[in-house]
Structure formats: C-alpha cells, structure tokens
Amino acid sequence: MTYSRNTDVLERKYYLEASLNYNRTFAEDHSVTGLLLYNQSDRSNMKAGNLIESFPYRSLGIAGRTTYSFRDLYLAEFNFGYNGAEQFHPDKRFGFFPLTVWDGSFPMKHFLNLSGSMYNFSRSGPLTEK
C-alpha cells in the first residue's frame, strides 16, 4: 500500500498478488508444470476535483498455465486469464482469455525412414479463431 500527499493529490493504492507453482517429472520422460496466479489492485483519488476522478479504479485477475512435455520433444501448453475491471458495464466486466500451444520436434526417420531429417511443427493461438 502506498500513500502520497502534496497540495494537489491525495491518492491511495494497493496491489495484492499470490501464486502457486507445480513442477514434476514422471518416469523421466513426462514433465508437467502448473502455475496459478491471483492479483487485485485498488486505486482511489481522495482529493478528486470532479466526479469522474473520484471513482475508484479496481481490477481483479486470475491467470493460469499448465504445460506437458514428453522427452522435451513434444510440448503442449494451455494458458488462461480471467480478468476484470470495475470500469466496464456489469455484464462485460470480466473476460476469459484462453491460449493453447503445441510444439514438436522429432526425427522424420521414425515415420518415413529418412535418415537425419528433422521435422518441426507448432501451433499457437486462441482456442477459437474468428
């Protein structure tokens, strides 16, 4: 929490953040990680000169990420954010923002009997595209 005072501004702010992390490897081939993050903030102008400046600014968010890796060759990741702010209409105050990522790098000879060739693929972006 911070507090600042001069002749023009009297403002109160606070920011809170907490996180949980997970990281584990199974059978030496499978790696799984996870992250969950919570944050909130509040800012108020205690000496506002007009009605608009006197409104508090509040935001709240939850974000997460989970990853899976097989032998560090095949990777999958899912991320999300669920964030909101008090300044928006009550029906539109919060939004969900997902993202997926797939990536792989493996020898093509396993599939096509080509010696020494490598094939890479990747896909990233939102779950739904318009």
GROMACS .gro file of N, CA, C and O in nm:
model
  520
    1MET      N    1   0.085  -0.116   0.000
    1MET     CA    2   0.000   0.000   0.000
    1MET      C    3   0.090   0.123   0.000
    1MET      O    4   0.189   0.127   0.072
    2THR      N    5   0.055   0.221  -0.081
    2THR     CA    6   0.133   0.344  -0.084
    2THR      C    7   0.041   0.462  -0.052
    2THR      O    8  -0.080   0.457  -0.074
    3TYR      N    9   0.101   0.566  -0.006
    3TYR     CA   10   0.027   0.687   0.029
    3TYR      C   11   0.114   0.804  -0.012
    3TYR      O   12   0.233   0.810   0.021
    4SER      N   13   0.058   0.895  -0.089
    4SER     CA   14   0.134   1.014  -0.127
    4SER      C   15   0.048   1.136  -0.102
    4SER      O   16  -0.072   1.135  -0.121
    5ARG      N   17   0.112   1.242  -0.059
    5ARG     CA   18   0.037   1.363  -0.028
    5ARG      C   19   0.117   1.485  -0.073
    5ARG      O   20   0.234   1.499  -0.042
    6ASN      N   21   0.050   1.567  -0.149
    6ASN     CA   22   0.100   1.700  -0.177
    6ASN      C   23  -0.022   1.791  -0.185
    6ASN      O   24  -0.132   1.750  -0.152
    7THR      N   25  -0.008   1.911  -0.230
    7THR     CA   26  -0.121   2.004  -0.229
    7THR      C   27  -0.228   1.968  -0.330
    7THR      O   28  -0.343   2.008  -0.315
    8ASP      N   29  -0.195   1.890  -0.433
    8ASP     CA   30  -0.291   1.861  -0.538
    8ASP      C   31  -0.347   1.719  -0.534
    8ASP      O   32  -0.457   1.696  -0.581
    9VAL      N   33  -0.272   1.625  -0.480
    9VAL     CA   34  -0.310   1.485  -0.492
    9VAL      C   35  -0.309   1.417  -0.355
    9VAL      O   36  -0.217   1.436  -0.276
   10LEU      N   37  -0.413   1.342  -0.330
   10LEU     CA   38  -0.418   1.254  -0.214
   10LEU      C   39  -0.470   1.121  -0.268
   10LEU      O   40  -0.587   1.110  -0.303
   11GLU      N   41  -0.381   1.025  -0.281
   11GLU     CA   42  -0.414   0.901  -0.351
   11GLU      C   43  -0.382   0.780  -0.263
   11GLU      O   44  -0.282   0.780  -0.193
   12ARG      N   45  -0.469   0.680  -0.272
   12ARG     CA   46  -0.445   0.555  -0.201
   12ARG      C   47  -0.438   0.444  -0.305
   12ARG      O   48  -0.521   0.436  -0.395
   13LYS      N   49  -0.336   0.357  -0.293
   13LYS     CA   50  -0.318   0.246  -0.386
   13LYS      C   51  -0.282   0.120  -0.307
   13LYS      O   52  -0.212   0.129  -0.208
   14TYR      N   53  -0.330   0.007  -0.356
   14TYR     CA   54  -0.276  -0.118  -0.308
   14TYR      C   55  -0.280  -0.222  -0.418
   14TYR      O   56  -0.359  -0.214  -0.511
   15TYR      N   57  -0.189  -0.318  -0.407
   15TYR     CA   58  -0.178  -0.425  -0.505
   15TYR      C   59  -0.148  -0.554  -0.428
   15TYR      O   60  -0.061  -0.556  -0.342
   16LEU      N   61  -0.221  -0.659  -0.460
   16LEU     CA   62  -0.202  -0.788  -0.395
   16LEU      C   63  -0.182  -0.893  -0.502
   16LEU      O   64  -0.253  -0.894  -0.603
   17GLU      N   65  -0.084  -0.981  -0.481
   17GLU     CA   66  -0.058  -1.088  -0.577
   17GLU      C   67  -0.017  -1.213  -0.500
   17GLU      O   68   0.059  -1.206  -0.405
   18ALA      N   69  -0.070  -1.328  -0.545
   18ALA     CA   70  -0.034  -1.456  -0.486
   18ALA      C   71  -0.023  -1.558  -0.598
   18ALA      O   72  -0.093  -1.548  -0.699
   19SER      N   73   0.067  -1.656  -0.582
   19SER     CA   74   0.082  -1.756  -0.686
   19SER      C   75   0.111  -1.893  -0.626
   19SER      O   76   0.164  -1.904  -0.516
   20LEU      N   77   0.073  -1.995  -0.702
   20LEU     CA   78   0.104  -2.134  -0.671
   20LEU      C   79   0.175  -2.194  -0.791
   20LEU      O   80   0.133  -2.171  -0.905
   21ASN      N   81   0.282  -2.269  -0.767
   21ASN     CA   82   0.358  -2.332  -0.874
   21ASN      C   83   0.364  -2.483  -0.852
   21ASN      O   84   0.368  -2.529  -0.738
   22TYR      N   85   0.369  -2.556  -0.963
   22TYR     CA   86   0.382  -2.701  -0.959
   22TYR      C   87   0.479  -2.743  -1.068
   22TYR      O   88   0.473  -2.693  -1.179
   23ASN      N   89   0.569  -2.836  -1.036
   23ASN     CA   90   0.666  -2.885  -1.134
   23ASN      C   91   0.701  -3.029  -1.095
   23ASN      O   92   0.753  -3.052  -0.986
   24ARG      N   93   0.674  -3.122  -1.186
   24ARG     CA   94   0.703  -3.263  -1.156
   24ARG      C   95   0.739  -3.338  -1.283
   24ARG      O   96   0.683  -3.313  -1.389
   25THR      N   97   0.832  -3.432  -1.271
   25THR     CA   98   0.870  -3.520  -1.380
   25THR      C   99   0.834  -3.662  -1.341
   25THR      O  100   0.866  -3.707  -1.230
   26PHE      N  101   0.768  -3.731  -1.434
   26PHE     CA  102   0.725  -3.870  -1.412
   26PHE      C  103   0.804  -3.962  -1.504
   26PHE      O  104   0.815  -3.935  -1.623
   27ALA      N  105   0.852  -4.071  -1.453
   27ALA     CA  106   0.919  -4.176  -1.531
   27ALA      C  107   1.026  -4.121  -1.624
   27ALA      O  108   1.047  -4.173  -1.733
   28GLU      N  109   1.090  -4.012  -1.587
   28GLU     CA  110   1.200  -3.949  -1.661
   28GLU      C  111   1.163  -3.899  -1.800
   28GLU      O  112   1.244  -3.840  -1.868
   29ASP      N  113   1.041  -3.924  -1.847
   29ASP     CA  114   1.001  -3.883  -1.982
   29ASP      C  115   0.893  -3.776  -1.983
   29ASP      O  116   0.882  -3.700  -2.079
   30HIS      N  117   0.812  -3.769  -1.881
   30HIS     CA  118   0.695  -3.682  -1.880
   30HIS      C  119   0.714  -3.570  -1.778
   30HIS      O  120   0.732  -3.597  -1.660
   31SER      N  121   0.710  -3.446  -1.825
   31SER     CA  122   0.721  -3.331  -1.736
   31SER      C  123   0.590  -3.254  -1.737
   31SER      O  124   0.534  -3.227  -1.844
   32VAL      N  125   0.543  -3.218  -1.619
   32VAL     CA  126   0.419  -3.142  -1.605
   32VAL      C  127   0.448  -3.023  -1.515
   32VAL      O  128   0.512  -3.036  -1.410
   33THR      N  129   0.403  -2.905  -1.557
   33THR     CA  130   0.416  -2.786  -1.474
   33THR      C  131   0.281  -2.717  -1.466
   33THR      O  132   0.195  -2.735  -1.553
   34GLY      N  133   0.265  -2.636  -1.364
   34GLY     CA  134   0.143  -2.559  -1.349
   34GLY      C  135   0.169  -2.432  -1.273
   34GLY      O  136   0.261  -2.424  -1.190
   35LEU      N  137   0.092  -2.331  -1.302
   35LEU     CA  138   0.101  -2.202  -1.234
   35LEU      C  139  -0.039  -2.145  -1.220
   35LEU      O  140  -0.117  -2.149  -1.317
   36LEU      N  141  -0.072  -2.096  -1.104
   36LEU     CA  142  -0.197  -2.026  -1.081
   36LEU      C  143  -0.162  -1.894  -1.014
   36LEU      O  144  -0.088  -1.892  -0.914
   37LEU      N  145  -0.210  -1.785  -1.069
   37LEU     CA  146  -0.174  -1.651  -1.022
   37LEU      C  147  -0.301  -1.570  -0.996
   37LEU      O  148  -0.392  -1.568  -1.079
   38TYR      N  149  -0.306  -1.504  -0.883
   38TYR     CA  150  -0.418  -1.417  -0.846
   38TYR      C  151  -0.363  -1.277  -0.824
   38TYR      O  152  -0.257  -1.260  -0.763
   39ASN      N  153  -0.433  -1.176  -0.873
   39ASN     CA  154  -0.392  -1.038  -0.844
   39ASN      C  155  -0.514  -0.948  -0.836
   39ASN      O  156  -0.617  -0.972  -0.898
   40GLN      N  157  -0.500  -0.845  -0.755
   40GLN     CA  158  -0.604  -0.743  -0.746
   40GLN      C  159  -0.539  -0.610  -0.711
   40GLN      O  160  -0.433  -0.605  -0.649
   41SER      N  161  -0.602  -0.504  -0.758
   41SER     CA  162  -0.550  -0.371  -0.728
   41SER      C  163  -0.665  -0.275  -0.704
   41SER      O  164  -0.778  -0.297  -0.749
   42ASP      N  165  -0.635  -0.170  -0.633
   42ASP     CA  166  -0.734  -0.069  -0.599
   42ASP      C  167  -0.661   0.065  -0.594
   42ASP      O  168  -0.556   0.077  -0.531
   43ARG      N  169  -0.717   0.164  -0.660
   43ARG     CA  170  -0.658   0.298  -0.660
   43ARG      C  171  -0.771   0.399  -0.643
   43ARG      O  172  -0.870   0.394  -0.715
   44SER      N  173  -0.756   0.491  -0.550
   44SER     CA  174  -0.858   0.593  -0.525
   44SER      C  175  -0.792   0.729  -0.511
   44SER      O  176  -0.691   0.743  -0.443
   45ASN      N  177  -0.852   0.828  -0.574
   45ASN     CA  178  -0.807   0.966  -0.561
   45ASN      C  179  -0.893   1.029  -0.453
   45ASN      O  180  -1.012   1.054  -0.472
   46MET      N  181  -0.836   1.052  -0.337
   46MET     CA  182  -0.910   1.100  -0.221
   46MET      C  183  -0.937   1.251  -0.227
   46MET      O  184  -1.014   1.304  -0.148
   47LYS      N  185  -0.873   1.319  -0.320
   47LYS     CA  186  -0.889   1.465  -0.330
   47LYS      C  187  -0.921   1.501  -0.475
   47LYS      O  188  -0.864   1.592  -0.532
   48ALA      N  189  -1.016   1.426  -0.533
   48ALA     CA  190  -1.051   1.446  -0.673
   48ALA      C  191  -1.119   1.581  -0.693
   48ALA      O  192  -1.194   1.628  -0.608
   49GLY      N  193  -1.092   1.638  -0.810
   49GLY     CA  194  -1.150   1.767  -0.842
   49GLY      C  195  -1.286   1.757  -0.908
   49GLY      O  196  -1.357   1.857  -0.920
   50ASN      N  197  -1.325   1.637  -0.953
   50ASN     CA  198  -1.456   1.620  -1.015
   50ASN      C  199  -1.505   1.478  -0.991
   50ASN      O  200  -1.434   1.393  -0.936
   51LEU      N  201  -1.628   1.452  -1.032
   51LEU     CA  202  -1.691   1.324  -1.006
   51LEU      C  203  -1.618   1.208  -1.074
   51LEU      O  204  -1.595   1.103  -1.013
   52ILE      N  205  -1.577   1.224  -1.199
   52ILE     CA  206  -1.511   1.116  -1.272
   52ILE      C  207  -1.380   1.076  -1.204
   52ILE      O  208  -1.352   0.958  -1.188
   53GLU      N  209  -1.301   1.172  -1.163
   53GLU     CA  210  -1.174   1.141  -1.097
   53GLU      C  211  -1.192   1.080  -0.958
   53GLU      O  212  -1.101   1.017  -0.906
   54SER      N  213  -1.310   1.095  -0.899
   54SER     CA  214  -1.333   1.040  -0.766
   54SER      C  215  -1.368   0.892  -0.766
   54SER      O  216  -1.363   0.827  -0.663
   55PHE      N  217  -1.402   0.836  -0.884
   55PHE     CA  218  -1.434   0.693  -0.891
   55PHE      C  219  -1.309   0.610  -0.865
   55PHE      O  220  -1.203   0.638  -0.921
   56PRO      N  221  -1.321   0.508  -0.783
   56PRO     CA  222  -1.204   0.421  -0.762
   56PRO      C  223  -1.180   0.335  -0.885
   56PRO      O  224  -1.272   0.306  -0.963
   57TYR      N  225  -1.055   0.297  -0.904
   57TYR     CA  226  -1.019   0.203  -1.011
   57TYR      C  227  -0.983   0.073  -0.944
   57TYR      O  228  -0.889   0.066  -0.865
   58ARG      N  229  -1.060  -0.032  -0.973
   58ARG     CA  230  -1.035  -0.163  -0.913
   58ARG      C  231  -1.025  -0.267  -1.024
   58ARG      O  232  -1.103  -0.265  -1.118
   59SER      N  233  -0.931  -0.358  -1.008
   59SER     CA  234  -0.918  -0.468  -1.103
   59SER      C  235  -0.890  -0.597  -1.027
   59SER      O  236  -0.839  -0.595  -0.916
   60LEU      N  237  -0.927  -0.708  -1.092
   60LEU     CA  238  -0.912  -0.839  -1.033
   60LEU      C  239  -0.878  -0.936  -1.144
   60LEU      O  240  -0.933  -0.927  -1.253
   61GLY      N  241  -0.786  -1.028  -1.118
   61GLY     CA  242  -0.749  -1.122  -1.223
   61GLY      C  243  -0.699  -1.254  -1.169
   61GLY      O  244  -0.643  -1.262  -1.060
   62ILE      N  245  -0.724  -1.357  -1.247
   62ILE     CA  246  -0.671  -1.490  -1.221
   62ILE      C  247  -0.608  -1.536  -1.352
   62ILE      O  248  -0.669  -1.522  -1.458
   63ALA      N  249  -0.489  -1.588  -1.345
   63ALA     CA  250  -0.422  -1.640  -1.464
   63ALA      C  251  -0.365  -1.777  -1.431
   63ALA      O  252  -0.332  -1.806  -1.315
   64GLY      N  253  -0.355  -1.861  -1.534
   64GLY     CA  254  -0.302  -1.993  -1.511
   64GLY      C  255  -0.229  -2.046  -1.632
   64GLY      O  256  -0.250  -2.000  -1.745
   65ARG      N  257  -0.141  -2.141  -1.608
   65ARG     CA  258  -0.068  -2.206  -1.715
   65ARG      C  259  -0.041  -2.349  -1.674
   65ARG      O  260  -0.004  -2.377  -1.560
   66THR      N  261  -0.058  -2.440  -1.767
   66THR     CA  262  -0.019  -2.578  -1.746
   66THR      C  263   0.056  -2.625  -1.869
   66THR      O  264   0.021  -2.588  -1.981
   67THR      N  265   0.163  -2.701  -1.849
   67THR     CA  266   0.244  -2.749  -1.960
   67THR      C  267   0.268  -2.899  -1.945
   67THR      O  268   0.271  -2.952  -1.833
   68TYR      N  269   0.286  -2.962  -2.058
   68TYR     CA  270   0.322  -3.104  -2.062
   68TYR      C  271   0.433  -3.120  -2.165
   68TYR      O  272   0.427  -3.063  -2.274
   69SER      N  273   0.533  -3.200  -2.131
   69SER     CA  274   0.644  -3.226  -2.221
   69SER      C  275   0.677  -3.374  -2.217
   69SER      O  276   0.688  -3.433  -2.109
   70PHE      N  277   0.691  -3.433  -2.335
   70PHE     CA  278   0.735  -3.572  -2.344
   70PHE      C  279   0.876  -3.574  -2.401
   70PHE      O  280   0.898  -3.536  -2.516
   71ARG      N  281   0.972  -3.613  -2.317
   71ARG     CA  282   1.114  -3.620  -2.354
   71ARG      C  283   1.166  -3.488  -2.411
   71ARG      O  284   1.257  -3.486  -2.493
   72ASP      N  285   1.107  -3.379  -2.374
   72ASP     CA  286   1.143  -3.246  -2.424
   72ASP      C  287   1.137  -3.237  -2.576
   72ASP      O  288   1.203  -3.152  -2.638
   73LEU      N  289   1.062  -3.324  -2.640
   73LEU     CA  290   1.043  -3.320  -2.785
   73LEU      C  291   0.903  -3.275  -2.822
   73LEU      O  292   0.883  -3.200  -2.917
   74TYR      N  293   0.804  -3.322  -2.750
   74TYR     CA  294   0.665  -3.286  -2.776
   74TYR      C  295   0.616  -3.201  -2.660
   74TYR      O  296   0.626  -3.240  -2.545
   75LEU      N  297   0.563  -3.085  -2.693
   75LEU     CA  298   0.522  -2.990  -2.590
   75LEU      C  299   0.377  -2.947  -2.612
   75LEU      O  300   0.335  -2.925  -2.725
   76ALA      N  301   0.305  -2.935  -2.503
   76ALA     CA  302   0.169  -2.881  -2.507
   76ALA      C  303   0.155  -2.784  -2.390
   76ALA      O  304   0.207  -2.808  -2.281
   77GLU      N  305   0.087  -2.674  -2.416
   77GLU     CA  306   0.071  -2.573  -2.313
   77GLU      C  307  -0.067  -2.511  -2.324
   77GLU      O  308  -0.118  -2.489  -2.433
   78PHE      N  309  -0.128  -2.485  -2.211
   78PHE     CA  310  -0.256  -2.415  -2.205
   78PHE      C  311  -0.243  -2.301  -2.106
   78PHE      O  312  -0.195  -2.320  -1.994
   79ASN      N  313  -0.281  -2.182  -2.150
   79ASN     CA  314  -0.277  -2.062  -2.066
   79ASN      C  315  -0.416  -2.002  -2.063
   79ASN      O  316  -0.492  -2.013  -2.159
   80PHE      N  317  -0.447  -1.934  -1.954
   80PHE     CA  318  -0.573  -1.861  -1.950
   80PHE      C  319  -0.559  -1.740  -1.859
   80PHE      O  320  -0.474  -1.733  -1.772
   81GLY      N  321  -0.645  -1.645  -1.885
   81GLY     CA  322  -0.659  -1.530  -1.799
   81GLY      C  323  -0.807  -1.501  -1.781
   81GLY      O  324  -0.885  -1.512  -1.876
   82TYR      N  325  -0.846  -1.472  -1.660
   82TYR     CA  326  -0.983  -1.430  -1.631
   82TYR      C  327  -0.968  -1.300  -1.556
   82TYR      O  328  -0.931  -1.298  -1.439
   83ASN      N  329  -0.989  -1.190  -1.627
   83ASN     CA  330  -0.958  -1.058  -1.573
   83ASN      C  331  -1.077  -0.967  -1.583
   83ASN      O  332  -1.160  -0.980  -1.674
   84GLY      N  333  -1.082  -0.871  -1.493
   84GLY     CA  334  -1.191  -0.775  -1.497
   84GLY      C  335  -1.154  -0.646  -1.428
   84GLY      O  336  -1.060  -0.638  -1.350
   85ALA      N  337  -1.233  -0.544  -1.461
   85ALA     CA  338  -1.215  -0.412  -1.401
   85ALA      C  339  -1.353  -0.351  -1.377
   85ALA      O  340  -1.447  -0.375  -1.453
   86GLU      N  341  -1.362  -0.274  -1.274
   86GLU     CA  342  -1.489  -0.215  -1.232
   86GLU      C  343  -1.540  -0.109  -1.330
   86GLU      O  344  -1.658  -0.075  -1.327
   87GLN      N  345  -1.455  -0.061  -1.419
   87GLN     CA  346  -1.494   0.048  -1.509
   87GLN      C  347  -1.587   0.002  -1.621
   87GLN      O  348  -1.645   0.084  -1.688
   88PHE      N  349  -1.601  -0.128  -1.642
   88PHE     CA  350  -1.683  -0.177  -1.751
   88PHE      C  351  -1.826  -0.204  -1.703
   88PHE      O  352  -1.852  -0.216  -1.585
   89HIS      N  353  -1.916  -0.216  -1.799
   89HIS     CA  354  -2.055  -0.248  -1.769
   89HIS      C  355  -2.060  -0.379  -1.691
   89HIS      O  356  -1.982  -0.471  -1.719
   90PRO      N  357  -2.150  -0.393  -1.593
   90PRO     CA  358  -2.155  -0.516  -1.512
   90PRO      C  359  -2.163  -0.645  -1.594
   90PRO      O  360  -2.108  -0.748  -1.554
   91ASP      N  361  -2.229  -0.642  -1.710
   91ASP     CA  362  -2.238  -0.762  -1.794
   91ASP      C  363  -2.109  -0.791  -1.870
   91ASP      O  364  -2.090  -0.900  -1.921
   92LYS      N  365  -2.022  -0.693  -1.882
   92LYS     CA  366  -1.897  -0.707  -1.959
   92LYS      C  367  -1.774  -0.683  -1.872
   92LYS      O  368  -1.667  -0.654  -1.922
   93ARG      N  369  -1.789  -0.694  -1.744
   93ARG     CA  370  -1.682  -0.659  -1.651
   93ARG      C  371  -1.565  -0.756  -1.653
   93ARG      O  372  -1.451  -0.717  -1.634
   94PHE      N  373  -1.591  -0.884  -1.676
   94PHE     CA  374  -1.487  -0.986  -1.675
   94PHE      C  375  -1.478  -1.055  -1.811
   94PHE      O  376  -1.579  -1.068  -1.880
   95GLY      N  377  -1.359  -1.097  -1.846
   95GLY     CA  378  -1.339  -1.169  -1.970
   95GLY      C  379  -1.248  -1.288  -1.949
   95GLY      O  380  -1.159  -1.287  -1.863
   96PHE      N  381  -1.271  -1.393  -2.027
   96PHE     CA  382  -1.188  -1.514  -2.023
   96PHE      C  383  -1.103  -1.516  -2.149
   96PHE      O  384  -1.155  -1.502  -2.259
   97PHE      N  385  -0.972  -1.535  -2.134
   97PHE     CA  386  -0.878  -1.528  -2.244
   97PHE      C  387  -0.791  -1.654  -2.247
   97PHE      O  388  -0.689  -1.660  -2.180
   98PRO      N  389  -0.832  -1.756  -2.325
   98PRO     CA  390  -0.754  -1.880  -2.331
   98PRO      C  391  -0.650  -1.877  -2.444
   98PRO      O  392  -0.663  -1.802  -2.540
   99LEU      N  393  -0.548  -1.959  -2.430
   99LEU     CA  394  -0.445  -1.973  -2.532
   99LEU      C  395  -0.390  -2.114  -2.525
   99LEU      O  396  -0.366  -2.167  -2.416
  100THR      N  397  -0.370  -2.177  -2.639
  100THR     CA  398  -0.310  -2.310  -2.643
  100THR      C  399  -0.186  -2.306  -2.731
  100THR      O  400  -0.177  -2.228  -2.826
  101VAL      N  401  -0.090  -2.392  -2.700
  101VAL     CA  402   0.033  -2.403  -2.778
  101VAL      C  403   0.069  -2.551  -2.786
  101VAL      O  404   0.067  -2.622  -2.686
  102TRP      N  405   0.099  -2.596  -2.907
  102TRP     CA  406   0.152  -2.730  -2.930
  102TRP      C  407   0.281  -2.713  -3.008
  102TRP      O  408   0.289  -2.633  -3.099
  103ASP      N  409   0.380  -2.790  -2.972
  103ASP     CA  410   0.506  -2.780  -3.043
  103ASP      C  411   0.573  -2.917  -3.041
  103ASP      O  412   0.560  -2.991  -2.944
  104GLY      N  413   0.642  -2.949  -3.148
  104GLY     CA  414   0.711  -3.077  -3.152
  104GLY      C  415   0.832  -3.072  -3.243
  104GLY      O  416   0.838  -2.996  -3.338
  105SER      N  417   0.928  -3.151  -3.210
  105SER     CA  418   1.047  -3.163  -3.291
  105SER      C  419   1.090  -3.309  -3.280
  105SER      O  420   1.121  -3.357  -3.172
  106PHE      N  421   1.087  -3.379  -3.391
  106PHE     CA  422   1.119  -3.521  -3.385
  106PHE      C  423   1.180  -3.566  -3.517
  106PHE      O  424   1.158  -3.507  -3.621
  107PRO      N  425   1.258  -3.675  -3.514
  107PRO     CA  426   1.320  -3.725  -3.636
  107PRO      C  427   1.216  -3.785  -3.730
  107PRO      O  428   1.133  -3.865  -3.690
  108MET      N  429   1.219  -3.743  -3.856
  108MET     CA  430   1.126  -3.795  -3.956
  108MET      C  431   1.153  -3.941  -3.989
  108MET      O  432   1.065  -4.011  -4.037
  109LYS      N  433   1.274  -3.989  -3.963
  109LYS     CA  434   1.305  -4.127  -3.999
  109LYS      C  435   1.217  -4.226  -3.926
  109LYS      O  436   1.195  -4.337  -3.972
  110HIS      N  437   1.160  -4.185  -3.813
  110HIS     CA  438   1.068  -4.273  -3.741
  110HIS      C  439   0.941  -4.296  -3.823
  110HIS      O  440   0.874  -4.396  -3.806
  111PHE      N  441   0.908  -4.202  -3.910
  111PHE     CA  442   0.784  -4.211  -3.986
  111PHE      C  443   0.807  -4.242  -4.133
  111PHE      O  444   0.729  -4.309  -4.196
  112LEU      N  445   0.914  -4.190  -4.191
  112LEU     CA  446   0.935  -4.204  -4.336
  112LEU      C  447   1.066  -4.273  -4.371
  112LEU      O  448   1.103  -4.278  -4.487
  113ASN      N  449   1.137  -4.322  -4.273
  113ASN     CA  450   1.267  -4.387  -4.295
  113ASN      C  451   1.366  -4.297  -4.369
  113ASN      O  452   1.439  -4.341  -4.455
  114LEU      N  453   1.364  -4.168  -4.335
  114LEU     CA  454   1.460  -4.073  -4.392
  114LEU      C  455   1.569  -4.051  -4.288
  114LEU      O  456   1.541  -4.007  -4.178
  115SER      N  457   1.692  -4.080  -4.321
  115SER     CA  458   1.799  -4.067  -4.222
  115SER      C  459   1.837  -3.921  -4.205
  115SER      O  460   1.858  -3.848  -4.301
  116GLY      N  461   1.846  -3.880  -4.080
  116GLY     CA  462   1.897  -3.748  -4.046
  116GLY      C  463   1.801  -3.632  -4.067
  116GLY      O  464   1.834  -3.521  -4.034
  117SER      N  465   1.685  -3.652  -4.122
  117SER     CA  466   1.592  -3.541  -4.144
  117SER      C  467   1.515  -3.511  -4.016
  117SER      O  468   1.482  -3.599  -3.940
  118MET      N  469   1.489  -3.384  -3.998
  118MET     CA  470   1.410  -3.341  -3.882
  118MET      C  471   1.284  -3.271  -3.932
  118MET      O  472   1.284  -3.208  -4.037
  119TYR      N  473   1.179  -3.284  -3.857
  119TYR     CA  474   1.053  -3.218  -3.891
  119TYR      C  475   1.006  -3.143  -3.767
  119TYR      O  476   1.008  -3.197  -3.657
  120ASN      N  477   0.967  -3.020  -3.783
  120ASN     CA  478   0.916  -2.939  -3.673
  120ASN      C  479   0.773  -2.899  -3.703
  120ASN      O  480   0.740  -2.864  -3.816
  121PHE      N  481   0.691  -2.899  -3.603
  121PHE     CA  482   0.557  -2.846  -3.616
  121PHE      C  483   0.525  -2.765  -3.492
  121PHE      O  484   0.580  -2.787  -3.386
  122SER      N  485   0.439  -2.669  -3.509
  122SER     CA  486   0.394  -2.591  -3.394
  122SER      C  487   0.259  -2.530  -3.425
  122SER      O  488   0.223  -2.510  -3.541
  123ARG      N  489   0.187  -2.502  -3.320
  123ARG     CA  490   0.057  -2.437  -3.333
  123ARG      C  491   0.038  -2.356  -3.208
  123ARG      O  492   0.056  -2.404  -3.097
  124SER      N  493   0.004  -2.231  -3.223
  124SER     CA  494  -0.025  -2.148  -3.108
  124SER      C  495  -0.138  -2.053  -3.145
  124SER      O  496  -0.161  -2.025  -3.261
  125GLY      N  497  -0.206  -2.006  -3.046
  125GLY     CA  498  -0.313  -1.911  -3.070
  125GLY      C  499  -0.432  -1.940  -2.981
  125GLY      O  500  -0.432  -2.034  -2.904
  126PRO      N  501  -0.535  -1.857  -2.994
  126PRO     CA  502  -0.654  -1.877  -2.911
  126PRO      C  503  -0.726  -2.005  -2.952
  126PRO      O  504  -0.710  -2.055  -3.064
  127LEU      N  505  -0.807  -2.055  -2.862
  127LEU     CA  506  -0.881  -2.177  -2.889
  127LEU      C  507  -0.983  -2.157  -3.000
  127LEU      O  508  -1.014  -2.247  -3.075
  128THR      N  509  -1.039  -2.038  -3.009
  128THR     CA  510  -1.135  -2.009  -3.113
  128THR      C  511  -1.083  -1.895  -3.197
  128THR      O  512  -1.031  -1.797  -3.145
  129GLU      N  513  -1.092  -1.907  -3.326
  129GLU     CA  514  -1.047  -1.802  -3.416
  129GLU      C  515  -1.165  -1.753  -3.495
  129GLU      O  516  -1.248  -1.830  -3.539
  130LYS      N  517  -1.172  -1.623  -3.515
  130LYS     CA  518  -1.282  -1.564  -3.591
  130LYS      C  519  -1.235  -1.522  -3.728
  130LYS      O  520  -1.127  -1.494  -3.753
   0.00000   0.00000   0.00000
